Short mmCIF file of C-alpha atoms in Angstrom, two decimals:
data_model
loop_
_atom_site.label_atom_id
_atom_site.label_comp_id
_atom_site.label_asym_id
_atom_site.label_seq_id
_atom_site.Cartn_x
_atom_site.Cartn_y
_atom_site.Cartn_z
CA ARG A 401 -15.40 -98.68 29.83
CA GLY A 402 -15.31 -96.07 27.10
CA ALA A 403 -18.76 -97.31 26.10
CA ARG A 404 -20.10 -96.12 29.43
CA ALA A 405 -18.93 -92.59 28.69
CA ASN A 406 -20.82 -92.75 25.42
CA ASP A 407 -23.98 -93.49 27.39
CA THR A 408 -23.89 -89.85 28.50
CA VAL A 409 -23.30 -88.58 24.94
CA ALA A 410 -20.03 -86.99 26.05
CA PRO A 411 -17.33 -85.75 23.62
CA PRO A 412 -13.96 -87.52 23.73
CA TRP A 413 -12.50 -85.14 26.33
CA LEU A 414 -13.24 -83.59 29.72
CA LEU A 415 -12.66 -79.91 30.45
CA VAL A 416 -10.37 -79.33 33.44
CA LEU A 417 -10.33 -75.83 34.98
CA THR A 418 -7.42 -75.05 37.28
CA THR A 419 -5.76 -72.06 38.95
CA LEU A 420 -2.54 -74.09 39.29
CA SER A 421 -2.70 -73.89 43.08
CA ALA A 422 -0.81 -76.38 45.21
CA VAL A 423 -3.64 -78.90 45.58
CA THR A 424 -4.34 -79.26 41.88
CA GLY A 425 -1.52 -81.70 41.11
CA ASP A 426 -3.12 -84.55 43.06
CA HIS A 427 -6.57 -83.59 41.85
CA LEU A 428 -5.44 -83.60 38.23
CA ALA A 429 -3.99 -87.08 38.68
CA LYS A 430 -7.36 -88.31 39.93
CA VAL A 431 -9.24 -86.78 36.98
CA ALA A 432 -6.69 -88.22 34.56
CA ARG A 433 -7.12 -91.70 36.01
CA ALA A 434 -10.90 -91.40 35.65
CA ALA A 435 -10.52 -90.21 32.05
CA ALA A 436 -8.33 -93.21 31.29
CA GLU A 437 -10.97 -95.52 32.81
CA LEU A 438 -13.65 -93.87 30.67
CA GLY A 439 -11.56 -93.94 27.49
CA VAL A 440 -11.60 -90.15 27.01
CA GLY A 441 -9.03 -87.34 26.98
CA LEU A 442 -8.55 -84.08 28.86
CA ARG A 443 -8.59 -80.44 27.87
CA LEU A 444 -6.72 -78.29 30.40
CA ALA A 445 -7.50 -74.59 30.88
CA TYR A 446 -5.80 -72.11 33.21
CA TYR A 447 -8.34 -69.88 34.93
CA ALA A 448 -6.65 -66.57 35.74
CA GLY A 449 -9.74 -64.68 36.88
CA GLU A 450 -10.42 -61.04 36.21
CA GLN A 451 -7.59 -59.88 38.48
CA PRO A 452 -4.61 -62.19 37.80
CA ILE A 453 -1.95 -62.43 40.51
CA GLY A 454 0.91 -62.48 38.02
CA LEU A 455 1.85 -66.17 38.09
CA VAL A 456 4.97 -66.52 35.94
CA ASP A 457 4.23 -68.17 32.59
CA PRO A 458 1.18 -70.20 33.73
CA LEU A 459 0.54 -71.63 30.26
CA ALA A 460 4.02 -73.13 30.21
CA ARG A 461 3.35 -74.72 33.60
CA LEU A 462 0.06 -76.05 32.31
CA ALA A 463 1.76 -77.50 29.23
CA GLN A 464 4.31 -79.19 31.50
CA ARG A 465 1.52 -80.82 33.49
CA ALA A 466 -0.15 -81.91 30.26
CA ARG A 467 3.03 -83.67 29.10
CA PHE A 468 3.33 -85.43 32.43
CA VAL A 469 -0.29 -86.62 32.30
CA ARG A 470 0.17 -87.93 28.74
CA ARG A 471 3.20 -89.97 29.78
CA GLN A 472 1.76 -91.15 33.09
CA HIS A 473 -1.75 -92.12 31.95
CA GLY A 474 -1.47 -92.64 28.20
CA ILE A 475 -4.42 -90.39 27.32
CA GLY A 476 -4.86 -87.47 24.97
CA VAL A 477 -4.38 -84.08 26.63
CA GLU A 478 -5.00 -80.68 25.04
CA VAL A 479 -4.11 -77.29 26.50
CA VAL A 480 -6.27 -74.23 25.92
CA ALA A 481 -3.82 -71.79 24.33
CA HIS A 482 -4.96 -68.70 26.27
CA GLU A 483 -5.62 -67.73 29.87
CA VAL A 484 -9.30 -67.87 30.74
CA ARG A 485 -10.29 -64.53 32.26
CA SER A 486 -13.81 -63.57 31.29
CA ARG A 487 -17.19 -65.12 31.96
CA TYR A 488 -17.69 -65.46 28.20
CA GLN A 489 -14.47 -67.47 27.73
CA LEU A 490 -15.29 -69.71 30.68
CA LEU A 491 -18.83 -70.52 29.59
CA ARG A 492 -17.85 -71.04 25.98
CA LEU A 493 -15.42 -73.76 27.05
CA SER A 494 -17.82 -75.31 29.54
CA ARG A 495 -20.73 -75.47 27.10
CA ALA A 496 -18.62 -77.51 24.67
CA ALA A 497 -17.54 -80.03 27.31
CA GLY A 498 -19.23 -83.29 28.22
CA LEU A 499 -18.04 -82.80 31.82
CA THR A 500 -16.38 -79.81 33.47
CA CYS A 501 -13.89 -80.63 36.24
CA LEU A 502 -13.16 -77.93 38.81
CA LEU A 503 -9.93 -78.74 40.62
CA ASP A 504 -9.68 -76.15 43.36
CA ALA A 505 -13.12 -74.79 44.11
CA ASN A 506 -12.52 -75.66 47.76
CA GLU A 507 -9.98 -72.81 47.96
CA ARG A 508 -12.47 -70.28 46.66
CA PRO A 509 -13.47 -68.54 49.96
CA ARG A 510 -9.81 -67.73 50.69
CA ARG A 511 -9.02 -66.50 47.17
CA SER A 512 -11.21 -63.47 46.68
CA ARG A 513 -9.14 -62.37 43.68
CA LEU A 514 -10.97 -64.94 41.56
CA GLY A 515 -13.87 -63.21 39.90
CA PRO A 516 -16.40 -64.29 39.07
CA ASP A 517 -16.77 -67.13 41.53
CA LEU A 518 -16.14 -70.24 39.43
CA LEU A 519 -18.45 -72.56 41.31
CA SER A 520 -21.42 -70.18 41.47
CA LEU A 521 -21.01 -69.18 37.84
CA LEU A 522 -20.97 -72.75 36.57
CA LEU A 523 -23.92 -73.71 38.76
CA ARG A 524 -25.87 -70.70 37.56
CA GLU A 525 -25.16 -71.61 33.95
CA GLY A 526 -26.19 -75.22 34.54
CA GLN A 527 -25.41 -76.36 30.99
CA GLY A 528 -23.61 -79.59 31.80
CA PRO A 529 -22.42 -81.80 34.67
CA LEU A 530 -19.81 -80.33 37.01
CA TRP A 531 -17.26 -82.43 38.90
CA VAL A 532 -15.94 -80.51 41.91
CA VAL A 533 -12.80 -82.33 43.06
CA ASN A 534 -12.18 -82.13 46.80
CA ALA A 535 -10.91 -85.51 47.99
CA SER A 536 -7.32 -86.60 47.70
CA ASP A 537 -6.16 -88.93 44.97
CA THR A 538 -5.56 -91.61 47.61
CA ALA A 539 -9.20 -91.92 48.69
CA SER A 540 -10.09 -95.46 49.68
CA ALA A 541 -11.20 -97.64 46.78
CA ALA A 542 -13.74 -99.20 49.15
CA ALA A 543 -15.51 -95.88 49.78
CA PRO A 544 -18.98 -95.87 48.18
CA LEU A 545 -20.49 -93.54 45.64
CA CYS A 546 -23.51 -91.76 47.09
CA CYS A 547 -26.36 -90.49 44.92
CA PHE A 548 -29.08 -88.26 46.39
CA ALA A 549 -32.19 -88.84 44.31
CA ARG A 550 -35.70 -87.46 44.24
CA THR A 551 -38.49 -89.91 43.54
CA ALA A 552 -40.94 -87.75 41.58
CA PRO A 553 -40.93 -87.48 38.70
CA LEU A 554 -38.56 -90.36 38.06
CA SER A 555 -37.93 -89.28 34.46
CA ARG A 556 -35.97 -86.25 35.67
CA GLU A 557 -33.45 -88.44 37.50
CA ARG A 558 -32.31 -90.46 34.48
CA ASP A 559 -29.22 -88.34 33.81
CA LEU A 560 -28.28 -88.70 37.47
CA MET A 561 -28.44 -92.48 37.10
CA ARG A 562 -26.38 -92.41 33.90
CA TRP A 563 -23.59 -90.50 35.61
CA SER A 564 -23.80 -92.79 38.64
CA ARG A 565 -23.14 -95.70 36.30
CA VAL A 566 -20.24 -93.87 34.65
CA PHE A 567 -18.47 -93.10 37.93
CA ALA A 568 -19.26 -96.28 39.86
CA GLN A 569 -16.08 -97.95 38.55
CA GLY A 570 -16.42 -100.94 40.87
CA ARG A 571 -17.71 -98.96 43.85
CA ALA A 572 -20.98 -99.68 45.59
CA VAL A 573 -23.66 -97.10 44.78
CA GLN A 574 -25.89 -95.81 47.57
CA LEU A 575 -29.18 -94.30 46.43
CA VAL A 576 -30.43 -91.95 49.13
CA HIS A 577 -33.79 -90.19 49.34
CA VAL A 578 -34.99 -87.82 52.06
CA LEU A 579 -38.69 -87.62 52.89
CA GLN A 580 -39.11 -83.90 53.43
CA THR A 581 -41.25 -83.80 56.51
CA ALA A 582 -41.13 -81.86 59.74
CA VAL A 583 -44.13 -83.70 61.14
CA SER A 584 -43.42 -85.50 64.41
CA PRO A 585 -45.46 -88.36 65.90
CA PRO A 586 -48.55 -87.16 67.76
CA ASP A 587 -48.03 -86.50 71.46
CA SER A 588 -51.43 -87.76 72.50
CA GLY A 589 -51.95 -91.23 73.82
CA ASP A 590 -54.65 -91.87 71.22
CA ALA A 591 -53.78 -95.32 69.86
CA ALA A 592 -55.83 -94.78 66.70
CA GLU A 593 -54.02 -91.51 65.91
CA LEU A 594 -50.64 -93.15 66.42
CA THR A 595 -51.67 -96.10 64.23
CA VAL A 596 -52.73 -93.79 61.39
CA PHE A 597 -49.49 -91.81 61.64
CA ASP A 598 -47.39 -94.98 61.59
CA HIS A 599 -49.34 -96.35 58.62
CA VAL A 600 -48.96 -93.19 56.54
CA PHE A 601 -45.25 -92.94 57.31
CA ARG A 602 -44.68 -96.58 56.41
CA GLN A 603 -46.52 -96.07 53.12
CA LEU A 604 -44.34 -93.07 52.26
CA ARG A 605 -41.18 -95.06 52.99
CA LEU A 606 -42.43 -98.02 50.95
CA GLN A 607 -43.21 -95.77 47.97
CA ALA A 608 -39.75 -94.20 48.22
CA PHE A 609 -38.03 -97.62 48.30
CA GLN A 610 -40.08 -98.76 45.30
CA ALA A 611 -39.11 -95.62 43.37
CA LEU A 612 -35.41 -96.11 44.18
CA ASP A 613 -35.67 -99.72 43.06
CA THR A 614 -37.09 -98.56 39.71
CA LEU A 615 -34.42 -95.87 39.33
CA SER A 616 -31.59 -98.27 40.08
CA ARG A 617 -32.56 -100.88 37.49
CA PRO A 618 -30.03 -99.63 34.87
CA LEU A 619 -27.31 -99.68 37.53
CA ARG A 620 -28.06 -103.27 38.48
CA GLU A 621 -28.23 -104.31 34.84
CA ALA A 622 -24.73 -102.83 34.41
CA GLY A 623 -23.47 -104.96 37.31
CA CYS A 624 -23.30 -102.20 39.94
CA GLU A 625 -23.86 -103.10 43.57
CA THR A 626 -26.65 -100.85 44.87
CA THR A 627 -28.13 -100.11 48.27
CA PHE A 628 -31.10 -97.92 49.25
CA THR A 629 -31.49 -95.52 52.15
CA VAL A 630 -34.65 -93.53 52.93
CA LEU A 631 -34.31 -90.78 55.53
CA ALA A 632 -36.90 -88.39 56.95
CA GLY A 633 -36.72 -84.84 58.25
CA ASP A 634 -34.83 -81.71 57.24
CA VAL A 635 -33.07 -82.42 53.95
CA GLU A 636 -29.79 -80.59 54.58
CA GLN A 637 -29.44 -81.92 58.11
CA GLN A 638 -30.15 -85.50 57.04
CA LEU A 639 -27.70 -85.31 54.15
CA ARG A 640 -24.90 -83.99 56.37
CA GLN A 641 -25.49 -86.71 58.93
CA HIS A 642 -25.53 -89.40 56.26
CA LEU A 643 -22.26 -88.18 54.73
CA ARG A 644 -20.55 -88.12 58.12
CA ALA A 645 -21.68 -91.71 58.75
CA THR A 646 -20.81 -93.21 55.35
CA ARG A 647 -17.75 -91.18 54.17
CA PRO A 648 -18.36 -91.64 50.41
CA ALA A 649 -15.71 -90.96 47.79
CA MET A 650 -18.12 -89.01 45.58
CA VAL A 651 -21.59 -87.56 46.03
CA LEU A 652 -23.93 -87.04 43.08
CA ILE A 653 -26.67 -84.45 43.34
CA GLY A 654 -29.17 -83.20 40.81
CA HIS A 655 -29.50 -79.46 40.25
CA ARG A 656 -32.72 -77.99 38.91
CA TRP A 657 -32.04 -74.45 37.80
CA ARG A 658 -34.03 -71.76 39.61
CA PRO A 659 -33.13 -68.07 40.03
CA TRP A 660 -32.93 -68.60 43.80
CA SER A 661 -31.37 -72.07 43.84
CA VAL A 662 -27.72 -71.36 43.02
CA GLY A 663 -26.82 -70.35 46.58
CA ALA A 664 -28.42 -73.48 48.01
CA ALA A 665 -26.63 -75.72 45.50
CA ARG A 666 -23.30 -74.01 46.24
CA SER A 667 -23.80 -74.50 50.00
CA ARG A 668 -24.58 -78.17 49.44
CA VAL A 669 -21.43 -78.65 47.35
CA GLN A 670 -19.37 -76.93 50.05
CA GLY A 671 -20.96 -79.15 52.68
CA ILE A 672 -19.91 -82.20 50.66
CA ALA A 673 -16.37 -80.81 50.47
CA GLU A 674 -16.27 -80.41 54.25
CA GLN A 675 -16.79 -84.18 54.50
CA GLY A 676 -13.79 -84.75 52.21
CA ALA A 677 -15.79 -86.03 49.24
CA ASP A 678 -16.03 -85.02 45.60
CA ALA A 679 -19.31 -83.62 44.29
CA LEU A 680 -20.78 -84.32 40.87
CA VAL A 681 -23.57 -81.85 40.12
CA VAL A 682 -25.85 -83.05 37.32
CA PRO A 683 -28.25 -80.53 35.75
CA LEU A 684 -31.76 -81.93 35.62
CA PRO A 685 -34.25 -81.14 32.85
CA ARG A 686 -35.92 -77.76 33.04
CA GLY A 687 -39.57 -77.21 32.37
CA ALA A 688 -40.53 -75.10 29.37
CA TRP A 689 -41.30 -72.08 31.58
CA TRP A 690 -37.90 -72.10 33.32
CA SER A 691 -36.05 -72.67 30.06
CA TRP A 692 -37.70 -69.56 28.65
CA ILE A 693 -36.65 -67.51 31.69
CA ALA A 694 -33.08 -68.84 31.50
CA ARG A 695 -32.79 -67.73 27.86
CA ALA A 696 -34.30 -64.35 28.68
CA ILE A 697 -31.82 -63.50 31.47
CA GLY A 698 -28.80 -65.47 30.25
#
């Protein structure tokens, strides 16, 4: 399975950011098991924030966890030799990682001492995929992996499909697309008007299914079981309802960087956490104009 990690051009380790809170032990075990499946190692970093709470010898605790992971999972584990406090230190580590794993972002609203906000900062940077671990290590192996995909342009979703293949690991993959429409069927009794509405809506659904079928071809070729779901209406509402109904183990979403989009992406990740699932946020390609703006304000 290490070959699948290479499909994403990832280095031989994953960056794991932790505040060493109570929940991170189980979350670290889950990440370590995934790293072993992928044939890669871990790099552990203690995030102290700009106003540390004075945890006694956190680097020693981190080193102890690293030794345990090495013995338990038989993978390479490095420890960053300094506490991560500044935005510069955090982003320097994240930019060098093939995947950044955030172990306790779900505690963020209750821990205002952490500054800057880890989740928002990493989403705003948008340099690489971000795994936000929320679910317990004992999540059902039968729970599916859910991937919310756009259907135009398809070329921008390729990284999302690559990471879906990496994390499928024997799970069924649900490809979900939401037709963003607030248009309701006409109220009139005009049969012709109703027929036209029904025809247009059916065509939109058919086009969406065809696009998902094209997107999923690499997954099927890799032996992944795939299913398609096309929803219609308000995107956030439809996604929440779908997650409540399916209870996936992990949800993949694409994130196209925009100055105003970080808050929306953060809310979506938190909504996924409320359903007890992990979120994998995959940065999608930026257009030349947005890349120029990102460099200008970064």
